Amino acid sequence: MLQLQKIRENKDTYSNALKKRNIDATGVLNSVISLDEKRRAIQTELDATLAELNKRSKEIGMLFKSGQIKEANDLKAKTPSLKEASKKLGDDLDQTSKDLQELLFQIPNVPHESVPPGNSDEDNEEVFREGTIPELTKQALPHWELAKKYDIIDFELGVKIAGAGFPVYKGKGARLQRALIAYFLDKNTAAGYTEIQVPHLVNETSGYGTGQLPDKEGQMYHVQADNLYLIPTAEVPVTNIFRDEIIAKGKFPIKYTGYTPCFRREAGSYGAHVRGLNRLHQFDKVEIIRVEQPETSYQALDEMVEHVKNILRELKLPYRILRLCGGDLGFTAALTYDFEVFSTAQDRWLEISSVSNFETYQANRLKLRFKDENGKSQLAHTLNGSSLALPRVLAGILENYQTDEGIQIPEVLVPYCGFDKIN
RNA sequence: GGAGAAAUGGCAGAGUGGUCGAAUGCGGCAGUCUUGAAAACUGUUGAGGGUCACACCUCCGGGGGUUCGAAUCCCUCUUUCUCCGCCA
């Protein structure tokens, strides 16, 4: 959520920057400002009324104490009008605050200056590419065929148990999944991230805290009996650790990593692009999360990007990095780098990681602050990234490492798997 | 799931209708002393709104109510603890 004071100060800058998302925010920003003015006017009036009421209450108390019962009762008789006024002003204030908040919920984060304008993923800017795309034989198969051939992932079985998009991993497939999770966590902890295990269901407040609610209401699985949401990413529970916290100086940097399954309804997705592991309702992901001071957050973002690069280098997968354009940028992000692995057998790029800086957008909702040098509370910056998401990495490995003799396991994963080939 | 008890500042813990944003202790910060540190002593130390700065307003788990006045009384929800039941 954007900060009111910043909106007041930077209305035109914000409005211009938001154009990169292809939205004209001028009207909303103006409404926000006028609503905020209205809110403050009501607040001032309410404060004055309450001050008067408080003053009289104290006087009445003193009069009773000193035995001046009649005077006290006279004064008492004069309070109902003030009470009425304060009640009405209080209701007005609540309504105005609610309206204001609803409006603020509708405004996405302001894109970073480096974000290119654009409408869709076609306008994303490739900033880096590395790795060799392997030459595959004529018999090369897409991963869903390989999965069947070697009996390592059973999509139909998942349909039987749960539905489409809930695959069952078997034998070496299951072991490879576990190996990847362990490998990713090891890499992350070696880079200074503290491993953490968090709930896979979150409450409504947490959903609002990181911005999934109300924006992505229909995308999360909702357990209505208990009003809990299945997490779409570890970002939600991990970042919410810091909700309502004031971080003491000296506690930075804050770096967490966690493995969780992720649940996404993916309402509206269909077609060839969702085949196999390309798009699932449940998948595994290892996430890295950081809380930073504003001065260091973009350096932290670069570090996270470098970190993910190192992992992909070790896995020897061909990949590229995109700077997302305004039209493709997530609602809460100020800047996002997407990592895509090249899926040779499908001849297309698959998104495997998304590394973002949210600046103060989430922190403002979370009330996540820190004490600056002057001892003043300031909103922190939050960041997160996948390091990494499993299914498409798995798809990339299966497809790029396939040979006529079977699927070679990337060298770094062999110790984790206990085998070097799937055949 | 049933019965009972509880929820107060970073922590511990007092406060059962008025001058309480809240004693006290610990912790934090600043200072005195010291070569330095520790100890001791002195001061300071919650958050948000508002203001140039004050004033002023709000917050004692959340929400609602009673009252001129609520941390304190009532209702409700949530959470924690104890006992019982169930259970990986």
XYZ file of C-alpha atoms (C1' of nucleotides) in Angstrom:
511
model
C 0.000 0.000 0.000
C 1.333 3.405 -0.899
C 2.000 5.896 1.870
C -0.448 8.757 2.121
C 2.154 11.342 2.858
C 4.232 10.242 -0.121
C 1.191 10.396 -2.359
C 0.566 13.943 -1.241
C 4.172 14.911 -1.942
C 4.698 13.009 -5.196
C 1.330 12.886 -6.863
C 2.551 13.750 -10.360
C 5.654 11.580 -10.185
C 3.561 8.642 -9.030
C 0.942 9.227 -11.645
C 3.604 9.260 -14.376
C 5.365 6.175 -13.070
C 2.089 4.281 -12.849
C 1.531 4.926 -16.549
C 4.175 2.267 -17.127
C 1.598 -0.149 -15.776
C -0.804 1.191 -18.354
C -3.047 2.736 -15.798
C -4.060 6.326 -15.427
C -3.974 6.838 -11.706
C -4.471 10.594 -11.685
C -8.127 10.354 -10.755
C -7.600 7.811 -7.983
C -4.678 9.720 -6.551
C -6.729 12.908 -6.513
C -9.573 11.091 -4.786
C -7.137 9.706 -2.244
C -5.794 13.134 -1.475
C -9.190 14.758 -1.118
C -10.483 11.854 0.944
C -7.451 12.149 3.172
C -8.089 15.857 3.609
C -11.664 15.107 4.495
C -10.530 12.465 6.949
C -8.151 14.809 8.659
C -10.736 17.567 8.886
C -13.146 15.186 10.580
C -10.369 13.953 12.839
C -9.532 17.489 13.932
C -13.147 18.244 14.729
C -13.546 14.980 16.594
C -10.389 15.644 18.567
C -11.678 19.042 19.632
C -15.024 17.562 20.687
C -13.352 14.829 22.676
C -11.011 17.314 24.280
C -13.991 19.339 25.451
C -15.709 16.201 26.726
C -12.593 15.090 28.555
C -12.206 18.480 30.134
C -15.765 18.479 31.417
C -15.520 14.971 32.732
C -12.543 15.982 34.768
C -14.353 19.027 36.112
C -17.349 16.908 37.047
C -15.085 14.515 38.857
C -13.498 17.331 40.833
C -16.879 18.821 41.738
C -18.197 15.468 42.987
C -15.075 14.993 45.014
C -15.375 18.359 46.686
C -19.045 17.739 47.420
C -20.466 20.249 44.959
C -23.127 17.817 43.817
C -25.479 20.351 42.332
C -22.806 22.051 40.226
C -21.628 18.656 39.041
C -25.093 17.619 37.971
C -25.600 20.912 36.156
C -22.450 20.331 34.175
C -23.467 16.735 33.504
C -26.640 17.876 31.886
C -24.632 19.697 29.246
C -22.729 16.708 27.900
C -25.286 14.808 25.777
C -24.924 17.145 22.816
C -21.172 16.693 22.853
C -21.549 12.943 23.062
C -23.914 12.933 20.175
C -21.571 15.042 18.106
C -18.599 12.826 18.882
C -20.569 9.717 18.016
C -21.530 11.135 14.658
C -18.028 12.383 13.932
C -16.634 8.996 14.935
C -18.927 7.220 12.497
C -17.979 9.680 9.753
C -14.330 9.110 10.483
C -14.694 5.336 10.312
C -16.531 5.502 7.033
C -14.070 7.933 5.480
C -11.097 5.873 6.644
C -12.688 2.777 5.191
C -13.324 4.496 1.862
C -9.784 5.775 1.837
C -8.338 2.364 2.562
C -10.410 0.721 -0.132
C -9.079 3.229 -2.599
C -5.509 2.663 -1.466
C -5.948 -1.089 -1.841
C -6.715 -0.528 -5.510
C -3.465 1.249 -6.285
C -0.522 -0.986 -7.190
C 3.054 -0.232 -6.256
C 4.866 2.516 -8.118
C 7.344 0.953 -10.558
C 11.038 1.604 -10.068
C 12.577 4.049 -12.534
C 14.363 1.218 -14.343
C 11.122 -0.594 -15.136
C 10.439 -0.408 -18.865
C 6.956 0.512 -20.049
C 5.002 -2.222 -21.776
C 1.785 -4.169 -22.006
C 2.688 -7.816 -21.664
C 5.493 -10.296 -21.202
C 6.612 -9.507 -24.741
C 7.804 -6.123 -23.558
C 9.973 -7.516 -20.788
C 13.587 -6.569 -21.158
C 16.188 -9.300 -21.331
C 19.135 -8.199 -19.226
C 21.226 -11.363 -19.064
C 21.592 -14.738 -20.699
C 23.916 -17.601 -19.912
C 24.393 -21.325 -20.460
C 24.465 -23.581 -23.451
C 21.352 -24.873 -25.060
C 22.036 -28.548 -25.644
C 21.714 -30.259 -29.021
C 19.076 -32.890 -28.574
C 18.453 -35.893 -30.727
C 15.429 -36.245 -32.991
C 13.773 -38.517 -30.439
C 13.939 -35.838 -27.716
C 10.724 -35.642 -25.712
C 8.968 -32.988 -23.670
C 9.151 -33.608 -19.949
C 5.621 -34.988 -19.614
C 6.531 -37.749 -22.063
C 9.794 -38.396 -20.255
C 7.936 -38.525 -16.966
C 5.751 -41.274 -18.357
C 8.555 -43.120 -20.085
C 10.599 -43.435 -16.912
C 7.584 -43.586 -14.588
C 8.758 -40.751 -12.361
C 5.711 -38.456 -12.422
C 2.113 -39.634 -12.725
C -0.242 -36.864 -13.744
C -3.305 -39.098 -14.168
C -2.902 -40.492 -10.684
C -2.940 -36.964 -9.344
C -6.170 -36.313 -11.211
C -7.682 -39.360 -9.530
C -6.676 -38.243 -6.053
C -7.179 -34.505 -6.294
C -7.602 -33.136 -9.804
C -5.617 -31.762 -12.709
C -2.510 -29.908 -11.627
C -1.704 -32.130 -8.667
C 0.977 -34.505 -9.935
C 2.238 -37.576 -8.098
C 6.016 -37.957 -8.048
C 7.288 -41.515 -7.935
C 10.559 -43.305 -7.305
C 13.500 -41.373 -8.688
C 11.151 -38.518 -9.538
C 10.205 -38.111 -5.902
C 13.815 -38.461 -4.851
C 14.905 -35.829 -7.348
C 12.313 -33.442 -5.918
C 13.632 -33.998 -2.423
C 17.191 -33.601 -3.670
C 16.387 -30.267 -5.276
C 14.735 -28.952 -2.121
C 17.700 -29.982 0.014
C 20.186 -28.605 -2.504
C 18.419 -25.242 -2.768
C 18.135 -24.907 0.997
C 21.821 -25.735 1.387
C 22.805 -23.121 -1.162
C 20.625 -20.520 0.504
C 21.805 -21.191 4.030
C 25.410 -21.150 2.788
C 24.691 -17.645 1.502
C 23.592 -16.530 4.959
C 19.857 -17.144 4.803
C 18.369 -18.677 7.934
C 16.250 -21.717 7.233
C 12.745 -21.519 8.550
C 9.605 -23.648 8.478
C 6.296 -21.846 8.502
C 2.581 -22.662 8.400
C 1.140 -23.546 5.017
C -2.145 -21.898 5.868
C -2.462 -18.264 6.812
C -5.154 -16.034 8.215
C -6.844 -13.173 6.461
C -4.691 -10.507 8.085
C -1.547 -12.136 6.712
C -3.110 -12.234 3.261
C -3.657 -8.487 3.427
C -0.221 -7.913 4.890
C 1.700 -9.033 1.834
C -0.904 -7.841 -0.640
C -2.460 -11.082 -1.911
C -5.713 -9.783 -0.467
C -7.807 -8.215 -1.705
C -6.022 -8.215 -5.081
C -5.760 -11.985 -5.622
C -8.755 -13.137 -3.646
C -9.873 -15.712 -6.221
C -6.394 -17.123 -6.790
C -5.945 -18.622 -3.351
C -7.582 -21.718 -1.929
C -9.794 -20.596 0.894
C -10.751 -22.812 3.817
C -14.012 -21.174 4.666
C -14.830 -23.052 7.845
C -11.803 -21.495 9.527
C -11.262 -18.516 7.241
C -7.744 -19.624 6.379
C -5.946 -19.454 3.057
C -3.561 -22.026 1.601
C -0.373 -20.171 0.859
C 0.389 -19.356 -2.782
C 4.024 -18.780 -1.817
C 6.207 -18.814 1.300
C 6.436 -15.066 0.884
C 3.131 -14.728 2.730
C 3.870 -16.536 6.008
C 7.541 -15.587 6.120
C 7.095 -11.879 5.437
C 4.227 -11.753 7.918
C 6.630 -12.820 10.632
C 7.535 -9.153 10.693
C 4.032 -7.743 10.764
C 3.689 -5.060 13.472
C 7.389 -5.257 14.263
C 9.846 -2.475 14.825
C 13.253 -3.833 13.961
C 15.989 -2.677 16.305
C 19.079 -1.216 14.724
C 21.784 -3.811 14.382
C 19.324 -6.548 13.467
C 19.913 -6.069 9.736
C 20.349 -7.761 7.379
C 17.381 -10.069 7.846
C 17.606 -13.064 5.527
C 15.312 -16.066 5.627
C 14.856 -19.078 3.428
C 12.086 -21.604 3.566
C 10.723 -24.520 1.666
C 6.947 -24.783 1.310
C 4.450 -26.265 -1.041
C 2.526 -23.553 -2.873
C -1.143 -23.693 -3.756
C -2.677 -21.747 -6.592
C -6.101 -22.025 -8.089
C -4.862 -20.681 -11.427
C -8.417 -19.868 -12.385
C -8.592 -19.071 -16.066
C -5.442 -20.896 -17.180
C -5.740 -23.380 -19.997
C -4.119 -24.722 -23.143
C -0.829 -26.260 -24.146
C 1.158 -23.932 -21.919
C -0.223 -25.577 -18.818
C 0.760 -29.109 -19.805
C 2.834 -31.305 -17.559
C 4.736 -29.383 -14.946
C 4.322 -26.029 -16.644
C 1.486 -24.858 -14.433
C 0.251 -26.633 -11.313
C -2.189 -26.142 -8.474
C 0.319 -27.479 -6.004
C 4.049 -27.189 -6.384
C 7.148 -26.950 -4.246
C 9.264 -23.872 -3.906
C 12.208 -22.690 -1.877
C 11.978 -18.997 -1.214
C 14.401 -16.357 0.006
C 13.082 -13.355 1.902
C 14.866 -10.228 3.045
C 13.984 -7.218 5.139
C 16.209 -4.249 4.426
C 16.662 -0.580 5.120
C 15.780 1.620 2.142
C 19.409 2.511 1.393
C 20.444 -1.108 0.991
C 17.429 -2.746 -0.596
C 18.506 -2.484 -4.220
C 21.941 -3.785 -3.411
C 20.174 -6.667 -1.670
C 18.083 -7.255 -4.774
C 21.254 -7.492 -6.868
C 22.731 -9.938 -4.387
C 19.654 -12.107 -4.635
C 19.863 -12.089 -8.429
C 23.545 -13.068 -8.290
C 22.715 -15.818 -5.849
C 20.099 -17.371 -8.105
C 22.477 -17.057 -11.050
C 25.070 -19.080 -9.174
C 22.621 -21.882 -8.581
C 21.618 -22.065 -12.229
C 25.275 -22.034 -13.229
C 25.920 -24.983 -10.968
C 22.965 -26.817 -12.424
C 24.324 -25.983 -15.887
C 20.951 -24.939 -17.201
C 20.562 -22.371 -19.973
C 18.692 -19.400 -18.591
C 17.980 -15.745 -19.079
C 16.976 -12.879 -16.821
C 14.209 -10.450 -17.656
C 13.416 -7.127 -16.138
C 9.655 -7.119 -16.055
C 7.897 -4.313 -17.855
C 5.208 -2.246 -16.170
C 2.392 -4.284 -17.670
C 3.781 -7.587 -16.407
C 4.917 -6.372 -13.014
C 3.119 -7.827 -10.012
C 0.699 -5.624 -8.111
C 2.916 -5.153 -5.068
C 6.366 -5.073 -6.675
C 8.439 -2.033 -7.558
C 10.983 -4.007 -9.569
C 11.061 -7.663 -10.543
C 13.614 -9.837 -12.283
C 12.272 -13.050 -13.708
C 14.539 -16.014 -14.349
C 13.607 -18.315 -17.184
C 15.139 -21.639 -18.022
C 15.147 -22.780 -21.615
C 13.098 -25.871 -22.117
C 14.760 -27.356 -25.159
C 12.237 -30.031 -25.981
C 9.371 -27.566 -25.721
C 11.435 -24.878 -27.423
C 10.319 -22.219 -24.974
C 11.401 -20.342 -21.895
C 9.904 -21.305 -18.556
C 9.754 -18.965 -15.590
C 11.532 -20.518 -12.628
C 12.197 -17.599 -10.354
C 10.915 -14.155 -9.661
C 13.014 -11.826 -7.556
C 11.388 -8.611 -6.404
C 11.804 -5.520 -4.320
C 8.543 -4.308 -2.809
C 10.121 -1.263 -1.222
C 7.698 -0.019 1.455
C 4.539 -1.276 -0.228
C 4.179 -4.400 1.887
C 5.864 -2.831 4.916
C 3.213 -0.128 5.009
C 0.465 -2.720 5.255
C 2.486 -4.846 7.636
C 3.509 -1.886 9.803
C 7.022 -3.240 9.477
C 9.394 -0.543 10.646
C 12.876 0.000 11.970
C 14.579 2.635 14.092
C 16.783 4.940 12.055
C 19.865 6.796 13.393
C 17.659 9.513 14.833
C 15.599 6.972 16.708
C 12.618 7.579 14.446
C 10.468 4.773 13.122
C 10.677 4.273 9.387
C 9.138 1.732 7.057
C 11.503 -1.036 6.012
C 11.819 -2.547 2.553
C 10.807 -6.150 1.878
C 12.170 -8.385 -0.854
C 11.720 -11.945 -1.909
C 12.622 -14.362 -4.613
C 12.338 -17.978 -5.575
C 15.504 -19.889 -5.040
C 14.037 -21.850 -6.674
C 10.637 -23.096 -7.821
C 10.796 -26.830 -8.396
C 8.516 -28.007 -11.198
C 9.944 -26.045 -14.083
C 13.499 -26.552 -12.901
C 12.651 -30.226 -12.925
C 11.166 -29.880 -16.398
C 14.309 -28.103 -17.537
C 16.544 -30.792 -16.125
C 14.520 -33.631 -17.617
C 14.397 -32.063 -21.040
C 17.898 -30.623 -21.272
C 19.672 -33.565 -19.699
C 17.940 -36.285 -21.691
C 20.062 -38.690 -23.711
C 19.304 -41.860 -25.558
C 20.478 -43.759 -22.477
C 18.274 -41.900 -20.041
C 18.301 -38.673 -18.078
C 21.616 -37.568 -16.698
C 21.482 -36.006 -13.226
C 23.311 -32.669 -12.911
C 26.581 -33.237 -11.134
C 25.788 -31.096 -8.091
C 22.621 -33.060 -7.467
C 24.147 -36.534 -7.595
C 25.168 -36.529 -3.921
C 21.639 -35.469 -3.002
C 19.980 -38.065 -5.237
C 22.173 -41.048 -4.663
C 22.047 -41.865 -8.381
C 23.378 -40.186 -11.511
C 20.920 -41.340 -14.100
C 17.222 -41.949 -14.566
C 16.656 -44.794 -17.018
C -14.900 -30.832 21.938
C -16.212 -29.693 27.653
C -14.953 -26.912 32.415
C -12.096 -23.110 34.781
C -8.370 -19.017 34.831
C -5.999 -15.241 32.277
C -4.455 -11.303 28.309
C -1.324 -4.262 30.727
C 4.741 -0.765 27.677
C 11.076 -4.606 24.821
C 10.423 -8.224 29.223
C 8.522 -9.123 34.207
C 4.635 -7.105 36.904
C 1.197 -3.461 39.906
C -3.205 -1.094 39.034
C -11.220 -2.992 40.126
C -14.718 3.778 38.085
C -11.926 10.232 38.039
C -5.782 13.850 38.514
C -3.633 6.544 34.797
C -0.402 6.444 28.908
C -0.277 3.715 33.379
C 3.734 2.286 39.832
C 8.015 -0.731 40.413
C 11.967 -3.908 38.675
C 14.876 -5.555 34.523
C 16.479 -4.190 29.763
C 17.737 0.039 26.151
C 19.862 5.016 25.474
C 22.658 9.429 27.362
C 25.705 11.354 31.176
C 28.898 11.369 35.906
C 32.919 8.497 37.841
C 37.090 5.370 35.370
C 43.180 4.829 31.429
C 39.103 1.647 29.538
C 35.304 -1.631 31.095
C 32.236 -3.328 35.085
C 29.742 -1.564 39.359
C 27.417 2.651 41.410
C 24.831 7.157 40.695
C 21.829 10.804 37.599
C 18.692 11.556 33.646
C 15.935 9.471 29.776
C 13.154 5.568 27.363
C 5.888 2.688 23.979
C 3.037 3.466 19.253
C -0.063 6.338 15.940
C -2.587 10.952 14.452
C -2.034 16.269 14.656
C 1.171 20.989 14.833
C 6.445 25.165 12.202
C 6.683 23.872 17.314
C 3.299 23.326 21.288
C -1.619 22.225 22.489
C -4.741 18.377 21.706
C -6.680 13.297 20.275
C -6.390 7.758 20.042
C -4.355 3.039 21.750
C -3.954 -1.436 28.434
C -5.628 -8.738 23.153
C -9.894 -7.397 18.901
C -14.968 -5.525 18.447
C -19.377 -3.566 20.824
C -21.916 -1.499 25.236
C -22.911 1.040 30.255
C -21.234 5.915 32.379
C -20.423 12.940 32.704
C -15.888 9.777 33.074
C -13.468 2.788 31.700
C -7.031 -0.559 31.924
C -10.898 -1.110 35.828
C -18.106 -2.753 34.996
C -21.174 -5.655 31.035
C -21.541 -8.463 26.199
C -18.889 -10.856 22.335
C -14.752 -12.767 19.598
C -9.663 -14.330 19.558
C -5.499 -16.209 21.945
C -2.790 -18.446 26.104
C -2.601 -21.537 30.525
C -4.722 -25.624 33.793
C -7.942 -29.969 34.079
C -10.947 -33.610 31.226
C -11.810 -35.957 26.342
C -9.569 -37.185 21.550
C -5.038 -37.844 18.964
C 0.145 -37.930 14.787
